[in-house]
Amino acid sequence: FPIGNGSSRMVFQISDEKVLKLAKNNKGIAQNEQEASILNDYIKSEMSIFPKMYEVGENNEWIVSEYVLPAKQKDFKVATGYDWTHVRAFIATVASQYSNIPSYLTDEQMEEMRDYDDEHSGFFHEIESYMSDYQITPIGDYLRLANWGMTLRDGEPYMVILDDGLSQDIYNKYYRR
């Protein structure tokens, strides 16, 4: 039985390290294709904020990726040094630099988080770099706890985005009403 089931895909655990994301419809195929793009994107493939990608079906009907435990709010404090509220504010503030989203943190608060991050996980630098380089919009999936998971990177807890399959193009084509 699935460990996750959304409007476009079902997720099955196939080992202690891997899950299968099976598309239910064209939305799911498009999202699988978007997530699988990490295999052909040197920058994304070198980042720790994404689950590892192992295999892709011929027509993107399925993908096999890293099994990541669903995140709890307290996991962010353990992995990043900041609570979930601050992580969300950081993400929204980064997005405010290239979109119409309001900024939630001051420049000083952002710098404080970056400085702390320099000495610890590197999570904030990665998320900021990715979001800015790729001009990530919409950011709703990045602000939902259900779209985050915790795994280990170099033996340390690390937060990863579980659902990177919703690009602006996919949103416009399949979700915009």
Coordinates of C-alpha atoms in Angstrom, one line a residue:
F1 CA 0.0 0.0 0.0
P2 CA 1.1 3.6 -0.6
I3 CA 2.9 5.6 2.1
G4 CA 1.8 8.7 0.3
N5 CA -1.1 9.5 -2.0
G6 CA -1.8 12.8 -3.7
S7 CA -3.8 14.1 -6.6
S8 CA -1.2 13.2 -9.2
R9 CA 1.1 10.5 -7.7
M10 CA 1.3 7.6 -5.2
V11 CA 4.5 6.9 -3.2
F12 CA 5.5 3.4 -2.2
Q13 CA 8.4 2.4 0.0
I14 CA 10.5 -0.2 -1.8
S15 CA 13.4 -0.5 0.6
D16 CA 14.9 1.3 3.7
E17 CA 16.6 3.7 1.3
K18 CA 14.2 4.1 -1.6
V19 CA 10.7 5.0 -2.7
L20 CA 8.8 4.7 -5.9
K21 CA 6.7 7.6 -7.1
L22 CA 4.1 6.4 -9.5
A23 CA 2.2 8.9 -11.6
K24 CA -1.6 8.6 -11.6
N25 CA -2.2 11.0 -14.5
N26 CA -0.5 13.6 -16.8
K27 CA 0.1 15.9 -13.8
G28 CA 2.0 13.1 -12.1
I29 CA 4.1 12.4 -15.2
A30 CA 5.0 16.1 -15.5
Q31 CA 5.9 16.2 -11.8
N32 CA 8.1 13.1 -12.1
E33 CA 9.8 14.6 -15.1
Q34 CA 10.5 17.8 -13.2
E35 CA 11.9 15.9 -10.2
A36 CA 13.9 13.6 -12.4
S37 CA 15.5 16.6 -14.1
I38 CA 18.0 16.6 -11.2
L39 CA 19.8 13.8 -13.1
N40 CA 20.6 16.1 -15.9
D41 CA 21.2 19.2 -13.9
Y42 CA 24.7 19.4 -12.5
I43 CA 23.9 22.2 -10.0
K44 CA 20.8 20.5 -8.5
S45 CA 22.5 17.1 -8.5
E46 CA 25.3 18.5 -6.2
M47 CA 22.8 20.0 -3.7
S48 CA 21.8 18.2 -0.5
I49 CA 18.4 19.8 -0.3
F50 CA 16.9 17.3 -2.7
P51 CA 16.4 13.6 -2.2
K52 CA 18.8 11.5 -4.2
M53 CA 17.4 10.3 -7.5
Y54 CA 18.1 6.7 -8.6
E55 CA 16.0 5.6 -11.6
V56 CA 13.4 7.1 -14.0
G57 CA 10.8 5.2 -16.0
E58 CA 11.1 5.6 -19.8
N59 CA 8.1 8.0 -20.1
N60 CA 8.4 9.4 -16.5
E61 CA 5.5 7.2 -15.3
W62 CA 7.6 6.4 -12.3
I63 CA 10.8 7.5 -10.5
V64 CA 12.8 5.9 -7.7
S65 CA 14.3 8.3 -5.2
E66 CA 15.7 8.4 -1.7
Y67 CA 13.4 7.5 1.1
V68 CA 13.2 10.5 3.4
L69 CA 11.3 10.6 6.7
P70 CA 8.5 13.2 6.8
A71 CA 9.6 16.3 8.7
K72 CA 8.2 17.4 12.0
Q73 CA 8.4 21.1 13.0
K74 CA 11.0 20.2 15.7
D75 CA 13.3 18.6 13.0
F76 CA 14.1 22.0 11.6
K77 CA 15.6 23.2 14.9
V78 CA 17.7 20.1 15.1
A79 CA 18.9 20.2 11.5
T80 CA 19.3 24.0 10.9
G81 CA 19.4 25.6 14.4
Y82 CA 16.2 27.5 13.6
D83 CA 12.5 26.7 14.1
W84 CA 10.1 26.0 11.3
T85 CA 8.6 29.6 11.6
H86 CA 12.1 31.1 10.9
V87 CA 12.8 28.7 8.1
R88 CA 9.5 29.7 6.4
A89 CA 10.3 33.4 6.9
F90 CA 13.7 32.8 5.4
I91 CA 12.3 31.1 2.3
A92 CA 9.6 33.9 1.8
T93 CA 12.3 36.6 2.2
V94 CA 14.5 35.0 -0.4
A95 CA 11.6 34.8 -2.8
S96 CA 10.7 38.4 -2.1
Q97 CA 14.0 39.4 -3.9
Y98 CA 12.6 38.2 -7.3
S99 CA 8.8 38.1 -6.9
N100 CA 5.9 40.0 -5.4
I101 CA 6.1 38.0 -2.1
P102 CA 6.5 40.2 1.0
S103 CA 9.8 40.1 2.9
Y104 CA 9.4 38.7 6.4
L105 CA 13.0 39.1 7.8
T106 CA 15.2 42.1 8.0
D107 CA 18.6 42.2 6.3
E108 CA 20.1 41.8 9.7
Q109 CA 18.1 38.7 10.5
M110 CA 18.9 37.2 7.2
E111 CA 22.6 37.8 7.8
E112 CA 22.4 36.3 11.3
M113 CA 20.9 33.1 9.9
R114 CA 23.5 33.0 7.1
D115 CA 26.4 33.5 9.6
Y116 CA 25.0 30.7 11.8
D117 CA 24.6 28.5 8.8
D118 CA 28.3 29.1 7.8
E119 CA 29.3 27.2 11.0
H120 CA 26.7 24.5 10.8
S121 CA 24.6 22.7 8.1
G122 CA 24.8 25.0 5.1
F123 CA 21.1 24.4 4.6
F124 CA 20.2 28.1 4.3
H125 CA 22.9 28.8 1.8
E126 CA 21.7 25.9 -0.4
I127 CA 18.1 26.9 -0.3
E128 CA 18.9 30.5 -1.0
S129 CA 21.2 29.6 -3.9
Y130 CA 18.7 27.2 -5.4
M131 CA 15.7 29.5 -5.1
S132 CA 17.6 32.6 -6.4
D133 CA 19.4 30.8 -9.3
Y134 CA 16.2 29.1 -10.5
Q135 CA 13.8 31.9 -9.5
I136 CA 11.5 29.5 -7.7
T137 CA 7.8 30.4 -7.9
P138 CA 5.3 29.5 -6.7
I139 CA 6.9 28.9 -3.3
G140 CA 3.8 27.4 -1.6
D141 CA 5.2 23.9 -1.6
Y142 CA 8.3 25.2 0.2
L143 CA 6.2 26.7 2.9
R144 CA 4.2 23.5 3.6
L145 CA 5.7 21.2 6.3
A146 CA 4.3 18.1 4.5
N147 CA 6.7 18.8 1.6
W148 CA 9.8 18.5 3.7
G149 CA 11.7 15.6 5.1
M150 CA 14.7 14.8 7.2
T151 CA 17.6 12.6 6.2
L152 CA 21.2 12.2 7.0
R153 CA 24.0 14.0 5.0
D154 CA 27.5 13.1 6.2
G155 CA 26.0 11.5 9.3
E156 CA 24.2 14.7 10.3
P157 CA 20.4 15.5 10.1
Y158 CA 19.5 17.5 7.1
M159 CA 16.3 18.9 5.7
V160 CA 15.3 18.1 2.1
I161 CA 12.4 19.2 -0.1
L162 CA 10.3 16.2 -0.8
D163 CA 8.2 17.5 -3.7
D164 CA 10.1 19.6 -6.1
G165 CA 7.8 18.5 -9.0
L166 CA 5.7 21.7 -9.1
S167 CA 7.3 24.2 -11.4
Q168 CA 5.6 27.4 -12.6
D169 CA 4.9 25.7 -16.0
I170 CA 3.3 22.7 -14.4
Y171 CA 1.3 24.9 -12.0
N172 CA 0.0 27.0 -14.9
K173 CA -0.8 24.0 -17.1
Y174 CA -2.4 21.7 -14.5
Y175 CA -3.4 23.6 -11.4
R176 CA -4.3 27.2 -12.2
R177 CA -8.0 27.6 -12.4

